[in-house]
XYZ file of C-alpha atoms in Angstrom:
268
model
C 1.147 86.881 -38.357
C 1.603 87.845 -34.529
C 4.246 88.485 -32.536
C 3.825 85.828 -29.691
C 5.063 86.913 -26.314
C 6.120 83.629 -24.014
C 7.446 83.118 -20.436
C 11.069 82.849 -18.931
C 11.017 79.507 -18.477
C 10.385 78.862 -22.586
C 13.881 79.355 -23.230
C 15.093 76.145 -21.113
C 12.271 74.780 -23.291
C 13.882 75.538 -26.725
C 16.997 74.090 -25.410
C 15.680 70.496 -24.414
C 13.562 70.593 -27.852
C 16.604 70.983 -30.070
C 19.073 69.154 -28.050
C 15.910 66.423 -28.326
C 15.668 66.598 -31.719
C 19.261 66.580 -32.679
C 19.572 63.370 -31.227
C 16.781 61.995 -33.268
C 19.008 62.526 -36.475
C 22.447 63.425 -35.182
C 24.560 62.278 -37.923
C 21.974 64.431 -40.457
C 21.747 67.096 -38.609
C 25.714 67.560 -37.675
C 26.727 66.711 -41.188
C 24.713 69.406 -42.424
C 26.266 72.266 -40.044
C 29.561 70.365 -41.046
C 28.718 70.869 -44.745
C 28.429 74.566 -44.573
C 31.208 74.905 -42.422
C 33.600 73.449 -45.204
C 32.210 75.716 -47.653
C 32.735 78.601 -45.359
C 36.348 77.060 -44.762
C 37.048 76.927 -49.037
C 35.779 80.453 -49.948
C 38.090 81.735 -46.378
C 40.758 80.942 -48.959
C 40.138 84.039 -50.977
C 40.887 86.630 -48.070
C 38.584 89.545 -48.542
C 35.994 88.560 -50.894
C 35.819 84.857 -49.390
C 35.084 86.116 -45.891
C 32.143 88.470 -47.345
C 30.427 85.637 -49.122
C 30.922 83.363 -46.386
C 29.138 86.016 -44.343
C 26.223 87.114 -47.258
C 25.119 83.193 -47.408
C 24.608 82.839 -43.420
C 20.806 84.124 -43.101
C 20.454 81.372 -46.402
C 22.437 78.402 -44.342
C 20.597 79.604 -41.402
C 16.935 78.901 -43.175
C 18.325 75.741 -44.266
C 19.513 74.444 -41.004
C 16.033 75.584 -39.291
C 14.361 73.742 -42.235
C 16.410 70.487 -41.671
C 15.477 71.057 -37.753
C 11.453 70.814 -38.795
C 11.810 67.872 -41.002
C 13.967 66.091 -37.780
C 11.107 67.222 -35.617
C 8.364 65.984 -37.556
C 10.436 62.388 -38.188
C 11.523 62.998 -41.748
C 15.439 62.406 -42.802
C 16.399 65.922 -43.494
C 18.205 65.617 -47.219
C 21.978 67.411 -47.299
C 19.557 69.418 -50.403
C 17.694 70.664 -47.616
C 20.789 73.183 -46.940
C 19.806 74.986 -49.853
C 16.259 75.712 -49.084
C 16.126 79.100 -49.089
C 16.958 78.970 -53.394
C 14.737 76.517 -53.774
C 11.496 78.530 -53.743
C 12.421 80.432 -56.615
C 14.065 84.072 -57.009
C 10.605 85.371 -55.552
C 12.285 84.164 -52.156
C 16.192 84.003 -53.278
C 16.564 87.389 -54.066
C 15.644 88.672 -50.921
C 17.356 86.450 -48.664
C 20.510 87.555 -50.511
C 19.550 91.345 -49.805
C 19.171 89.918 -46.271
C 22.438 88.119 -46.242
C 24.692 91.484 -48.150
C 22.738 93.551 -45.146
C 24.378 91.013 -42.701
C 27.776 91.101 -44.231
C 28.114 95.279 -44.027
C 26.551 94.768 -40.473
C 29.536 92.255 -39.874
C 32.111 94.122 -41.448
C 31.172 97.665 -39.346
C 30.807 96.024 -36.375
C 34.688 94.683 -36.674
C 35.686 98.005 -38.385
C 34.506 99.804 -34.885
C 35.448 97.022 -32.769
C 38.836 97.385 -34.309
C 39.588 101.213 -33.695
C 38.018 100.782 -30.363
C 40.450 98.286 -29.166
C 43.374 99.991 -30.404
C 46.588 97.643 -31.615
C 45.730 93.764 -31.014
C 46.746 91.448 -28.633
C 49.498 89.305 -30.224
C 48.184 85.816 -31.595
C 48.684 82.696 -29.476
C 51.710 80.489 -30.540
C 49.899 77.508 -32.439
C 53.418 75.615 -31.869
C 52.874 75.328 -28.342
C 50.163 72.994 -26.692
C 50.148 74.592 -23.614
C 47.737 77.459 -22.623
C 49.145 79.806 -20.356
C 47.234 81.617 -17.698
C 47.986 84.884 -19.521
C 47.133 83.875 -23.086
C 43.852 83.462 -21.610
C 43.652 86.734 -20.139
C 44.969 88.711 -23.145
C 42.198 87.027 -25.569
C 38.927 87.606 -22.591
C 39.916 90.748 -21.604
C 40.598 92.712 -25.031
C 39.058 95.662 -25.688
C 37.998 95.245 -28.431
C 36.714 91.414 -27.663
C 34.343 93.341 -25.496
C 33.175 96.583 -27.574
C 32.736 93.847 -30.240
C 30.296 91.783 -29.022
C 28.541 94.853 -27.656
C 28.049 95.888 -30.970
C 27.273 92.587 -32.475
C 24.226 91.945 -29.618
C 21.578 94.182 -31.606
C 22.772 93.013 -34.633
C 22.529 89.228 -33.548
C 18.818 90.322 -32.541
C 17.706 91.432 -35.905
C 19.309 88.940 -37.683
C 17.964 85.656 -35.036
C 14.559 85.666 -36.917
C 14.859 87.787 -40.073
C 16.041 84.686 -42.340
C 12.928 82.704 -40.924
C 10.359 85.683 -41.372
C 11.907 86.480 -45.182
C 11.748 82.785 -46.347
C 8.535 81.911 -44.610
C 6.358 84.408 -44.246
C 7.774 87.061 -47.180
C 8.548 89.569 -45.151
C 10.891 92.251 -46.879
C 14.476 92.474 -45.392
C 13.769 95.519 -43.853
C 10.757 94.463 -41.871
C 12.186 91.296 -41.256
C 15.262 92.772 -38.959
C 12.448 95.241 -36.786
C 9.926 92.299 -36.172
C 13.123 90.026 -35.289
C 14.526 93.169 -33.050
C 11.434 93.219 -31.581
C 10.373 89.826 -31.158
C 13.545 89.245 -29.402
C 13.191 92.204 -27.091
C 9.925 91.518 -26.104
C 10.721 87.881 -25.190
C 14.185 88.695 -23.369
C 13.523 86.828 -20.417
C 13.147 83.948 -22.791
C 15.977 84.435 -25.209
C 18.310 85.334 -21.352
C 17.563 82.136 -20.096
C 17.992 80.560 -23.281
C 21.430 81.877 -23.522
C 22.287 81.215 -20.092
C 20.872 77.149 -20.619
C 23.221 77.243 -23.463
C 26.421 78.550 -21.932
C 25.541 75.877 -19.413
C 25.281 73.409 -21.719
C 28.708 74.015 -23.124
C 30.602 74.782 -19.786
C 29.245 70.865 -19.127
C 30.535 69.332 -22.412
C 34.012 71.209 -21.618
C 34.388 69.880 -18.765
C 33.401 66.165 -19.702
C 36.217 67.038 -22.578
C 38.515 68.249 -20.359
C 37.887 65.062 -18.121
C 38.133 62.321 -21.447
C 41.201 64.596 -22.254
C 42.721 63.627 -19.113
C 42.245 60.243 -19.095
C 43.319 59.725 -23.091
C 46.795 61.345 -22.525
C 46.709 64.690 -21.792
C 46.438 67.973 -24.416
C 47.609 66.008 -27.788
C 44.261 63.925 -26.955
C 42.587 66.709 -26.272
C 43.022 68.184 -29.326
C 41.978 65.152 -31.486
C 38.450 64.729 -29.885
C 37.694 68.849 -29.558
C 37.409 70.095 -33.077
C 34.656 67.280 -33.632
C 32.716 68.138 -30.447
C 33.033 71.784 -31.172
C 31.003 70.632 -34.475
C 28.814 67.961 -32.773
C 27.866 70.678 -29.883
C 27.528 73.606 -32.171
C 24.910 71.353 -34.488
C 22.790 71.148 -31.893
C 22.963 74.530 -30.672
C 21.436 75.615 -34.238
C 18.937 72.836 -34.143
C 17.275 74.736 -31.089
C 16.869 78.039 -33.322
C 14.444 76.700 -35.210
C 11.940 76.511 -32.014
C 12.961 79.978 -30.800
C 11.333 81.035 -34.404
C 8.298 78.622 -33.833
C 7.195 79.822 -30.441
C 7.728 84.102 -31.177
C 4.896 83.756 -33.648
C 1.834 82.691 -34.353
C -0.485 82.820 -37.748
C -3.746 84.011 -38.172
C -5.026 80.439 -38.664
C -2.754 78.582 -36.051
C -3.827 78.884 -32.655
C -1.831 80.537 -30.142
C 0.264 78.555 -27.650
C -0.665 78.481 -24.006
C 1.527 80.627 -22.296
C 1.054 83.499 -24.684
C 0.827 86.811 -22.632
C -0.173 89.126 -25.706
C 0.192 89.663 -29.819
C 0.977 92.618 -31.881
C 0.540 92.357 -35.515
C 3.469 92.311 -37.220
């Protein structure tokens, strides 16, 4: 297996093939993400032990959702079983995907812990009673401290964790290994993953405003509310049906030839 370096423009790529293929089997696809969302929602329940195992099973929901993403792409019906596809290949593959998922959930936990005494006392919480947003509820939540010194932290962290699940399940790659060729597969291809991102916010700055505008028209914030929670779902579904093709194009097999904008390969 090589580490396949590919241009800028790839990353505007990955977001037309999984907004493509979401819309091939939408309703799969979105009930899926929606299916491990309620699980994460029950086991919240249980405060402190609830949130960890929410947090050890994402690398394992993330392998499932990429899985569901091939089958879409290659015109199969992904099965809701198919969430579960990284415990279906036996404890050869389980066991380290859970190693991979406890090594996310202390990653998680620090990065809050230091995000947390960076950012000194919190902002006080919105008032859920009241529709409106204010100005300066909106300002308190974007410009917090420790908003800011979190997601610092939590970029590396997202970069070692974007293709370790993949690598682990699919290629056996050991949990350790799988975080460095992910780190570095996502460094090397930065221009890629930046516009990526950037096609993404993009995305979502477009489908808030079309909410915004349907909100308008259907009455204001009360309809606002009814309509967002599911398009939060709907737009979030296909956001993780794009992964999948970010994993697909950053590397290549010894017996799979190389795509045609590839630049160089390092083994990894």
């Amino acid at each position: 297996m090589k580490l396949h370096i590919v241009s800028a423009g790839t990353g505007l790529t990955w977001v037309k093939l999984g907004a493509r293929t979401f819309f091939r089997q939408p309703l799969a696809l979105s009930g899926l993400f929606f299916m491990f969302m309620a699980v994460v929602s029950v086991l919240s329940v249980v405060q402190v032990i609830g949130t960890a195992i929410s947090l050890l099973l994402v690398p394992a929901a993330t392998v499932g959702l990429m899985a569901a993403t091939r089958e879409a792409d290659a015109g199969r019906f992904p099965m809701p079983v198919t969430l579960i596809t990284a415990f279906r290949s036996g404890a050869a593959r389980a066991r380290p995907m859970l190693v991979l998922g406890g090594l996310y959930a202390l990653s998680m936990l620090l990065v809050l812990g230091l995000a947390s005494l960076a950012g000194g006392t919190p902002a006080a919480p919105m008032d859920t009673s009241n529709t409106e947003v204010t100005p300066e509820m909106v300002q308190s939540a974007l410009f917090s401290q420790g908003l800011w010194v979190a997601m610092l932290l939590y970029l590396p962290v997202l970069m070692a964790f974007w293709h370790a699940p993949a690598l682990v399940h699919w290629h056996g790659v050991s949990p350790g290994k799988s975080l460095f060729f992910s780190l570095a597969a996502c460094w090397s291809n930065r221009g890629a993953m930046l516009v990526y991102a950037l096609g993404w916010v993009g995305v979502f700055l477009l489908a808030g405003l079309f909410m915004s505008l349907l909100g308008a028209l259907l009455g204001g914030a009360q309809a606002l509310n009814l309509v967002m929670y599911p398009a939060v779902l709907f737009m979030a579904s296909m956001f993780h049906s794009s992964i999948y093709f970010t994993f697909r194009d950053s590397f290549v097999t010894d017996d799979s030839p190389a795509p045609h904008d590839a630049t160089s390969g390092e083994d990894a």
